[in-house]
């Protein structure tokens, strides 16, 4: 019979040298009777972290499983699933702690783990629960190499830059540890917290020296849900609650967020012209995009520095046939809360994050890209009813 109490999974993320292995060893060296299995992922053929953990806090109640020469979100995903299932089925462990490679993006790994946890609930296997994703930030390195974190707010970050990886690790977590606080001063910690909060609105922030973190901040927290973590990025919060986004701690460092919302479509050609000279003070932009050239399609627009993307996100609800429209509204009546009698749910809603922004100038430049919407004769419904 499989055990009914789920084995809880904690994933440690963070850039190389942030202190993940030290934190892991501190967990394993505790005297609270924690039964933990450890999965360590390194990209190279030699798993240095695994050897460090063997020399660190492992005891007779712990188990170490090194996964090497690949990323656990792709080439090693089958190995990871096999190991997770075996550990849970053994009944020997209460926790599985996964130390992800410092150069891996967290969302694909979390998706792999979450999918396997969900699968375990329905196939009769021992239950698993992804309980916490912990991102570790090296405060000292932020000041030595990343200008106190300000480099994460620059406008020329490419998708392959280290800064982009750090942003993803900070944005997608449920607990964020500011490690090595003893190597920076209180003012630097306060500024770094403000920068982190400008990227991540929900995670519990814990300050630590030498990776010494209270166990109740890492284990058995109940903090993680995939949807909540995915929506924890500050730009999403500003999109959903524009009236609440002005955090005084963030604004102290002139990091500002605002939502640009219009019920007219963009002329894509004009918008492309604007992108050629996009204001340098804008760090990131993301949100729904309504294009005059394809008015029935909802797009998601993303900008980080000089990198821009425009991806289809499905048809606007207003384009649905009558029967389909009624079904959608019955299932999601909140859609009608922001329904416009002329254009339905069509809108441009972009969250913009930047420093030293001239908000009025940015709005004027975006407004200049708008065009009037001419509805088709068969647009349905006209009044949302």
CSV table of C-alpha atoms in Angstrom, one decimal:
chain,number,residue,atom,x,y,z
A,1,UNK,CA,0.0,0.0,0.0
A,2,UNK,CA,1.4,3.4,-0.9
A,3,UNK,CA,1.7,5.9,1.9
A,4,UNK,CA,-1.1,8.4,2.3
A,5,UNK,CA,1.0,11.2,3.6
A,6,UNK,CA,2.7,13.0,0.7
A,7,UNK,CA,6.4,13.4,0.5
A,8,UNK,CA,7.1,17.1,0.2
A,9,UNK,CA,9.4,18.5,-2.3
A,10,UNK,CA,11.6,21.6,-1.9
A,11,UNK,CA,13.5,23.0,-4.9
A,12,UNK,CA,16.5,25.2,-4.4
A,13,UNK,CA,17.4,27.6,-7.2
A,14,UNK,CA,19.8,30.4,-7.5
A,15,UNK,CA,22.9,31.4,-9.5
A,16,UNK,CA,26.2,29.7,-9.2
A,17,UNK,CA,27.9,30.3,-5.8
A,18,UNK,CA,24.8,31.8,-4.2
A,19,UNK,CA,24.9,29.4,-1.3
A,20,UNK,CA,22.4,26.6,-2.3
A,21,UNK,CA,24.7,23.8,-1.2
A,22,UNK,CA,25.6,25.5,2.1
A,23,UNK,CA,21.9,25.9,2.8
A,24,UNK,CA,21.3,22.2,1.8
A,25,UNK,CA,24.0,21.0,4.1
A,26,UNK,CA,22.6,23.1,7.0
A,27,UNK,CA,19.3,21.4,6.5
A,28,UNK,CA,20.8,17.9,6.4
A,29,UNK,CA,23.0,18.7,9.5
A,30,UNK,CA,20.0,19.6,11.6
A,31,UNK,CA,19.0,17.6,14.7
A,32,UNK,CA,15.3,17.7,14.2
A,33,UNK,CA,15.0,14.2,12.8
A,34,UNK,CA,14.2,15.3,9.3
A,35,UNK,CA,14.3,12.4,6.8
A,36,UNK,CA,15.4,13.9,3.6
A,37,UNK,CA,16.4,12.6,0.2
A,38,UNK,CA,18.6,14.9,-1.9
A,39,UNK,CA,18.6,15.2,-5.7
A,40,UNK,CA,21.5,17.3,-7.0
A,41,UNK,CA,21.7,18.4,-10.6
A,42,UNK,CA,24.9,19.7,-12.3
A,43,UNK,CA,25.3,20.3,-16.0
A,44,UNK,CA,28.9,18.9,-16.2
A,45,UNK,CA,29.9,15.3,-16.1
A,46,UNK,CA,31.4,15.8,-12.6
A,47,UNK,CA,28.8,16.7,-10.0
A,48,UNK,CA,30.8,19.0,-7.7
A,49,UNK,CA,27.9,19.8,-5.5
A,50,UNK,CA,27.2,16.2,-4.8
A,51,UNK,CA,30.7,15.6,-3.5
A,52,UNK,CA,30.4,18.7,-1.3
A,53,UNK,CA,27.1,17.4,0.1
A,54,UNK,CA,28.7,14.0,0.8
A,55,UNK,CA,31.4,15.8,2.8
A,56,UNK,CA,28.8,18.1,4.5
A,57,UNK,CA,25.6,17.2,6.4
A,58,UNK,CA,24.5,13.8,5.2
A,59,UNK,CA,23.8,11.3,7.9
A,60,UNK,CA,22.3,7.8,8.0
A,61,UNK,CA,18.7,9.1,7.6
A,62,UNK,CA,19.5,10.9,4.3
A,63,UNK,CA,20.1,9.8,0.7
A,64,UNK,CA,21.9,11.5,-2.1
A,65,UNK,CA,21.1,11.1,-5.8
A,66,UNK,CA,23.3,13.0,-8.2
A,67,UNK,CA,21.9,13.7,-11.7
A,68,UNK,CA,24.7,14.9,-14.0
A,69,UNK,CA,25.5,16.0,-17.6
A,70,UNK,CA,22.1,17.4,-18.3
A,71,UNK,CA,19.3,19.6,-17.1
A,72,UNK,CA,16.5,18.1,-15.0
A,73,UNK,CA,13.9,20.0,-17.0
A,74,UNK,CA,14.8,18.4,-20.3
A,75,UNK,CA,17.4,15.6,-20.9
A,76,UNK,CA,17.1,14.3,-17.3
A,77,UNK,CA,13.4,14.8,-16.8
A,78,UNK,CA,12.6,11.0,-17.1
A,79,UNK,CA,15.4,10.3,-14.6
A,80,UNK,CA,14.0,12.9,-12.2
A,81,UNK,CA,10.5,11.4,-12.5
A,82,UNK,CA,11.9,7.9,-11.8
A,83,UNK,CA,13.8,9.1,-8.8
A,84,UNK,CA,10.9,11.0,-7.4
A,85,UNK,CA,8.6,8.0,-7.7
A,86,UNK,CA,11.1,5.6,-6.2
A,87,UNK,CA,11.8,7.9,-3.2
A,88,UNK,CA,8.1,8.4,-2.5
A,89,UNK,CA,7.3,4.7,-2.8
A,90,UNK,CA,10.1,3.7,-0.4
A,91,UNK,CA,8.4,5.3,2.6
A,92,UNK,CA,11.8,6.2,4.0
A,93,UNK,CA,11.6,9.9,3.5
A,94,UNK,CA,9.5,12.9,4.5
A,95,UNK,CA,11.2,15.4,2.1
A,96,UNK,CA,12.9,15.5,-1.2
A,97,UNK,CA,15.2,18.4,-1.6
A,98,UNK,CA,16.2,19.2,-5.2
A,99,UNK,CA,19.2,21.4,-5.8
A,100,UNK,CA,18.9,22.7,-9.4
A,101,UNK,CA,21.9,23.7,-11.4
A,102,UNK,CA,22.7,27.4,-11.0
A,103,UNK,CA,22.3,28.0,-14.7
A,104,UNK,CA,18.9,26.4,-15.1
A,105,UNK,CA,15.7,28.3,-15.5
A,106,UNK,CA,13.2,27.4,-12.7
A,107,UNK,CA,9.9,27.3,-14.5
A,108,UNK,CA,10.5,24.3,-16.8
A,109,UNK,CA,11.9,22.4,-13.8
A,110,UNK,CA,8.9,23.3,-11.6
A,111,UNK,CA,6.6,22.3,-14.4
A,112,UNK,CA,8.2,18.9,-14.7
A,113,UNK,CA,7.9,18.3,-10.9
A,114,UNK,CA,4.4,19.7,-10.7
A,115,UNK,CA,3.2,17.5,-13.6
A,116,UNK,CA,4.7,14.4,-11.9
A,117,UNK,CA,3.1,15.3,-8.6
A,118,UNK,CA,-0.3,15.7,-10.2
A,119,UNK,CA,0.1,12.4,-12.0
A,120,UNK,CA,1.0,10.7,-8.7
A,121,UNK,CA,-2.4,11.8,-7.3
A,122,UNK,CA,-4.3,10.0,-10.0
A,123,UNK,CA,-2.4,6.8,-10.7
A,124,UNK,CA,-2.4,5.3,-7.3
A,125,UNK,CA,1.3,5.8,-6.6
A,126,UNK,CA,2.8,7.3,-3.4
A,127,UNK,CA,1.7,11.0,-3.2
A,128,UNK,CA,4.1,13.9,-3.8
A,129,UNK,CA,3.7,17.6,-3.2
A,130,UNK,CA,5.8,20.5,-4.4
A,131,UNK,CA,5.9,22.5,-1.2
A,132,UNK,CA,8.4,25.3,-1.7
A,133,UNK,CA,10.6,26.8,-4.4
A,134,UNK,CA,13.5,28.6,-2.7
A,135,UNK,CA,15.6,31.1,-4.7
A,136,UNK,CA,18.9,32.0,-3.2
A,137,UNK,CA,20.5,35.4,-3.9
A,138,UNK,CA,24.1,36.2,-3.1
A,139,UNK,CA,23.9,39.8,-1.7
A,140,UNK,CA,27.7,40.3,-1.9
A,141,UNK,CA,27.9,39.2,-5.5
A,142,UNK,CA,25.0,41.4,-6.4
A,143,UNK,CA,27.2,44.4,-5.4
A,144,UNK,CA,30.4,43.0,-6.7
A,145,UNK,CA,29.2,41.9,-10.2
A,146,UNK,CA,25.7,43.3,-10.7
A,147,UNK,CA,25.8,46.8,-9.4
A,148,UNK,CA,23.8,46.0,-6.3
A,149,UNK,CA,21.1,44.4,-8.4
A,150,UNK,CA,20.6,47.5,-10.6
A,151,UNK,CA,22.0,45.6,-13.6
A,152,UNK,CA,18.8,43.5,-13.4
A,153,UNK,CA,16.9,46.7,-14.3
A,154,UNK,CA,18.9,47.7,-17.3
A,155,UNK,CA,17.3,48.1,-20.7
A,156,UNK,CA,19.7,46.1,-22.7
A,157,UNK,CA,19.4,42.7,-21.2
A,158,UNK,CA,19.4,39.9,-23.7
A,159,UNK,CA,17.6,36.6,-23.3
A,160,UNK,CA,20.9,34.7,-22.9
A,161,UNK,CA,22.4,37.2,-20.4
A,162,UNK,CA,23.1,36.1,-16.8
A,163,UNK,CA,20.9,39.0,-15.6
A,164,UNK,CA,17.9,37.4,-17.5
A,165,UNK,CA,18.4,34.1,-15.6
A,166,UNK,CA,18.7,35.9,-12.3
A,167,UNK,CA,15.4,37.8,-13.0
A,168,UNK,CA,13.6,34.5,-13.8
A,169,UNK,CA,14.9,32.9,-10.6
A,170,UNK,CA,13.8,35.9,-8.5
A,171,UNK,CA,10.4,36.1,-10.2
A,172,UNK,CA,9.5,32.5,-9.9
A,173,UNK,CA,9.8,31.3,-6.3
A,174,UNK,CA,7.8,31.2,-3.1
A,175,UNK,CA,10.7,31.9,-0.7
A,176,UNK,CA,13.6,34.2,-1.5
A,177,UNK,CA,16.7,34.0,0.6
A,178,UNK,CA,19.0,37.0,0.6
A,179,UNK,CA,22.2,35.2,1.6
A,180,UNK,CA,25.6,36.5,2.8
A,181,UNK,CA,24.0,39.6,4.3
A,182,UNK,CA,27.0,39.9,6.6
A,183,UNK,CA,29.1,40.9,3.6
A,184,UNK,CA,27.0,44.0,2.8
A,185,UNK,CA,25.7,46.9,4.9
A,186,UNK,CA,22.1,47.6,6.0
A,187,UNK,CA,21.5,50.3,3.3
A,188,UNK,CA,22.7,47.9,0.6
A,189,UNK,CA,20.3,45.2,1.9
A,190,UNK,CA,17.4,47.7,1.9
A,191,UNK,CA,18.1,48.7,-1.7
A,192,UNK,CA,18.5,45.1,-2.8
A,193,UNK,CA,15.1,44.3,-1.1
A,194,UNK,CA,13.5,47.1,-3.1
A,195,UNK,CA,14.9,45.9,-6.3
A,196,UNK,CA,13.8,42.3,-5.6
A,197,UNK,CA,10.3,43.6,-4.7
A,198,UNK,CA,10.1,45.5,-8.0
A,199,UNK,CA,10.5,42.1,-9.7
A,200,UNK,CA,8.7,39.8,-7.3
A,201,UNK,CA,5.6,40.7,-5.2
A,202,UNK,CA,4.7,37.6,-3.2
A,203,UNK,CA,7.7,35.6,-2.1
A,204,UNK,CA,8.6,35.5,1.6
A,205,UNK,CA,12.0,37.2,1.9
A,206,UNK,CA,14.5,35.8,4.4
A,207,UNK,CA,17.8,37.3,5.3
A,208,UNK,CA,20.6,34.9,6.0
A,209,UNK,CA,24.3,34.6,6.9
A,210,UNK,CA,26.3,31.6,5.7
A,211,UNK,CA,23.1,29.9,4.5
A,212,UNK,CA,21.7,29.6,8.0
A,213,UNK,CA,18.0,29.7,7.5
A,214,UNK,CA,15.3,28.6,9.9
A,215,UNK,CA,13.8,25.2,8.9
A,216,UNK,CA,10.3,26.5,9.0
A,217,UNK,CA,11.2,28.9,6.2
A,218,UNK,CA,12.2,26.0,3.9
A,219,UNK,CA,10.4,22.8,4.9
A,220,UNK,CA,6.7,22.2,5.3
A,221,UNK,CA,5.7,25.7,4.4
A,222,UNK,CA,2.7,25.1,2.2
A,223,UNK,CA,3.7,28.2,0.2
A,224,UNK,CA,4.0,26.9,-3.4
A,225,UNK,CA,1.3,26.7,-6.0
A,226,UNK,CA,2.3,26.8,-9.6
A,227,UNK,CA,-0.3,29.4,-10.5
A,228,UNK,CA,0.6,31.7,-7.7
A,229,UNK,CA,4.3,31.4,-8.4
A,230,UNK,CA,3.8,32.0,-12.1
A,231,UNK,CA,1.7,35.1,-11.3
A,232,UNK,CA,4.1,36.4,-8.6
A,233,UNK,CA,6.1,38.6,-10.9
A,234,UNK,CA,5.5,42.3,-10.0
A,235,UNK,CA,4.3,43.2,-13.5
A,236,UNK,CA,1.4,40.8,-13.2
A,237,UNK,CA,0.4,42.3,-9.9
A,238,UNK,CA,0.4,45.7,-11.4
A,239,UNK,CA,-1.8,44.5,-14.2
A,240,UNK,CA,-4.4,43.0,-11.8
A,241,UNK,CA,-4.2,45.7,-9.1
A,242,UNK,CA,-3.0,48.9,-10.7
A,243,UNK,CA,-4.3,51.0,-7.8
A,244,UNK,CA,-2.1,49.1,-5.3
A,245,UNK,CA,1.2,48.8,-7.2
A,246,UNK,CA,3.1,51.8,-5.8
A,247,UNK,CA,5.3,50.3,-3.1
A,248,UNK,CA,7.0,53.1,-1.2
A,249,UNK,CA,10.1,51.0,-0.7
A,250,UNK,CA,10.4,50.5,-4.4
A,251,UNK,CA,9.6,54.1,-5.4
A,252,UNK,CA,12.4,55.3,-3.0
A,253,UNK,CA,14.9,54.0,-5.6
A,254,UNK,CA,12.8,55.5,-8.5
A,255,UNK,CA,11.7,52.1,-9.7
A,256,UNK,CA,8.2,52.7,-11.0
A,257,UNK,CA,5.4,50.6,-12.5
A,258,UNK,CA,2.3,51.7,-14.3
A,259,UNK,CA,-0.4,50.1,-16.4
A,260,UNK,CA,-1.1,51.5,-19.9
A,261,UNK,CA,-4.8,50.6,-20.7
A,262,UNK,CA,-6.6,51.5,-23.9
A,263,UNK,CA,-9.7,50.2,-25.7
A,264,UNK,CA,-8.3,50.9,-29.1
A,265,UNK,CA,-6.1,48.6,-31.1
A,266,UNK,CA,-2.5,49.4,-32.0
A,267,UNK,CA,-1.4,49.9,-35.6
A,268,UNK,CA,1.4,47.3,-35.7
A,269,UNK,CA,3.4,49.3,-38.2
A,270,UNK,CA,3.4,52.4,-36.0
A,271,UNK,CA,4.1,50.3,-33.0
A,272,UNK,CA,7.1,48.7,-34.7
A,273,UNK,CA,8.4,52.1,-35.6
A,274,UNK,CA,8.2,53.0,-31.9
A,275,UNK,CA,10.1,49.9,-30.9
A,276,UNK,CA,13.1,51.1,-33.0
A,277,UNK,CA,13.4,54.0,-30.5
A,278,UNK,CA,11.8,52.5,-27.4
A,279,UNK,CA,12.4,54.7,-24.3
A,280,UNK,CA,15.6,53.6,-22.7
A,281,UNK,CA,14.2,54.0,-19.2
A,282,UNK,CA,11.7,51.2,-19.7
A,283,UNK,CA,13.1,48.0,-18.3
A,284,UNK,CA,10.3,45.6,-18.9
A,285,UNK,CA,6.9,45.6,-20.6
A,286,UNK,CA,4.4,42.8,-20.7
A,287,UNK,CA,0.7,42.4,-21.2
A,288,UNK,CA,-2.2,41.9,-23.6
A,289,UNK,CA,-1.9,43.4,-27.1
A,290,UNK,CA,-4.7,44.2,-29.5
A,291,UNK,CA,-3.5,44.6,-33.1
A,292,UNK,CA,-5.6,46.4,-35.7
A,293,UNK,CA,-4.1,44.2,-38.4
A,294,UNK,CA,-5.7,41.1,-36.8
A,295,UNK,CA,-8.4,42.4,-34.4
A,296,UNK,CA,-9.9,39.1,-33.5
A,297,UNK,CA,-6.6,37.7,-32.0
A,298,UNK,CA,-5.4,38.5,-28.5
A,299,UNK,CA,-1.6,38.7,-28.3
A,300,UNK,CA,0.8,38.8,-25.4
A,301,UNK,CA,3.6,41.4,-25.9
A,302,UNK,CA,6.9,41.1,-23.9
A,303,UNK,CA,9.8,43.4,-23.9
A,304,UNK,CA,13.0,43.1,-21.8
A,305,UNK,CA,15.7,45.6,-22.8
A,306,UNK,CA,16.1,45.3,-26.6
A,307,UNK,CA,14.4,41.9,-26.7
A,308,UNK,CA,10.7,41.9,-27.8
A,309,UNK,CA,8.2,39.1,-28.4
A,310,UNK,CA,4.6,39.0,-29.7
A,311,UNK,CA,2.8,35.7,-29.3
A,312,UNK,CA,-0.8,34.7,-30.0
A,313,UNK,CA,-2.9,34.0,-26.9
A,314,UNK,CA,-6.2,33.0,-28.4
A,315,UNK,CA,-9.2,34.8,-29.8
A,316,UNK,CA,-11.0,37.5,-27.9
A,317,UNK,CA,-14.1,36.2,-26.2
A,318,UNK,CA,-16.1,38.9,-28.1
A,319,UNK,CA,-15.4,37.0,-31.3
A,320,UNK,CA,-17.1,33.7,-30.1
A,321,UNK,CA,-20.3,32.5,-31.7
A,322,UNK,CA,-23.4,33.1,-29.6
A,323,UNK,CA,-23.6,29.6,-28.1
A,324,UNK,CA,-19.9,29.5,-27.3
A,325,UNK,CA,-20.0,33.0,-25.9
A,326,UNK,CA,-22.8,32.1,-23.4
A,327,UNK,CA,-20.9,29.0,-22.3
A,328,UNK,CA,-17.7,30.9,-21.7
A,329,UNK,CA,-19.5,33.6,-19.7
A,330,UNK,CA,-21.3,31.0,-17.7
A,331,UNK,CA,-18.0,29.4,-16.8
A,332,UNK,CA,-16.1,32.7,-16.2
A,333,UNK,CA,-18.7,35.4,-15.4
A,334,UNK,CA,-15.9,37.7,-14.2
A,335,UNK,CA,-15.2,38.5,-17.8
A,336,UNK,CA,-18.2,40.7,-17.9
A,337,UNK,CA,-16.8,42.9,-15.0
A,338,UNK,CA,-14.6,44.7,-17.5
A,339,UNK,CA,-16.7,44.2,-20.6
A,340,UNK,CA,-17.0,47.2,-23.0
A,341,UNK,CA,-20.3,47.6,-24.9
A,342,UNK,CA,-18.5,48.4,-28.1
A,343,UNK,CA,-15.4,46.2,-28.2
A,344,UNK,CA,-16.1,43.5,-25.6
A,345,UNK,CA,-13.0,42.2,-23.9
A,346,UNK,CA,-10.6,43.6,-26.6
A,347,UNK,CA,-8.0,45.9,-25.0
A,348,UNK,CA,-4.4,46.9,-24.8
A,349,UNK,CA,-3.2,46.4,-21.2
A,350,UNK,CA,0.5,46.7,-20.8
A,351,UNK,CA,2.4,46.8,-17.5
A,352,UNK,CA,5.5,48.9,-17.8
A,353,UNK,CA,8.4,48.8,-15.3
A,354,UNK,CA,11.3,51.3,-15.4
A,355,UNK,CA,13.5,53.8,-13.7
A,356,UNK,CA,13.4,57.6,-14.1
A,357,UNK,CA,10.5,57.3,-16.5
A,358,UNK,CA,8.7,60.2,-18.1
A,359,UNK,CA,5.3,58.5,-17.8
A,360,UNK,CA,3.4,61.2,-19.7
A,361,UNK,CA,5.9,61.0,-22.6
A,362,UNK,CA,5.7,57.2,-22.8
A,363,UNK,CA,1.9,57.3,-22.8
A,364,UNK,CA,1.8,59.9,-25.5
A,365,UNK,CA,4.1,57.8,-27.7
A,366,UNK,CA,2.0,54.7,-27.2
A,367,UNK,CA,-1.2,56.7,-27.8
A,368,UNK,CA,0.3,57.8,-31.1
A,369,UNK,CA,0.3,54.2,-32.2
A,370,UNK,CA,-3.4,53.6,-31.7
A,371,UNK,CA,-6.0,53.5,-34.4
A,372,UNK,CA,-9.8,53.4,-34.4
A,373,UNK,CA,-11.5,50.0,-34.4
A,374,UNK,CA,-14.1,49.4,-37.1
A,375,UNK,CA,-16.2,46.4,-36.0
A,376,UNK,CA,-17.3,43.7,-38.5
A,377,UNK,CA,-21.0,43.4,-39.2
A,378,UNK,CA,-21.1,40.0,-37.5
A,379,UNK,CA,-19.2,40.9,-34.3
A,380,UNK,CA,-21.0,39.4,-31.4
A,381,UNK,CA,-22.2,40.5,-28.9
A,382,UNK,CA,-22.6,44.2,-29.2
A,383,UNK,CA,-23.5,44.8,-25.6
A,384,UNK,CA,-22.1,41.8,-23.8
A,385,UNK,CA,-25.5,40.3,-23.1
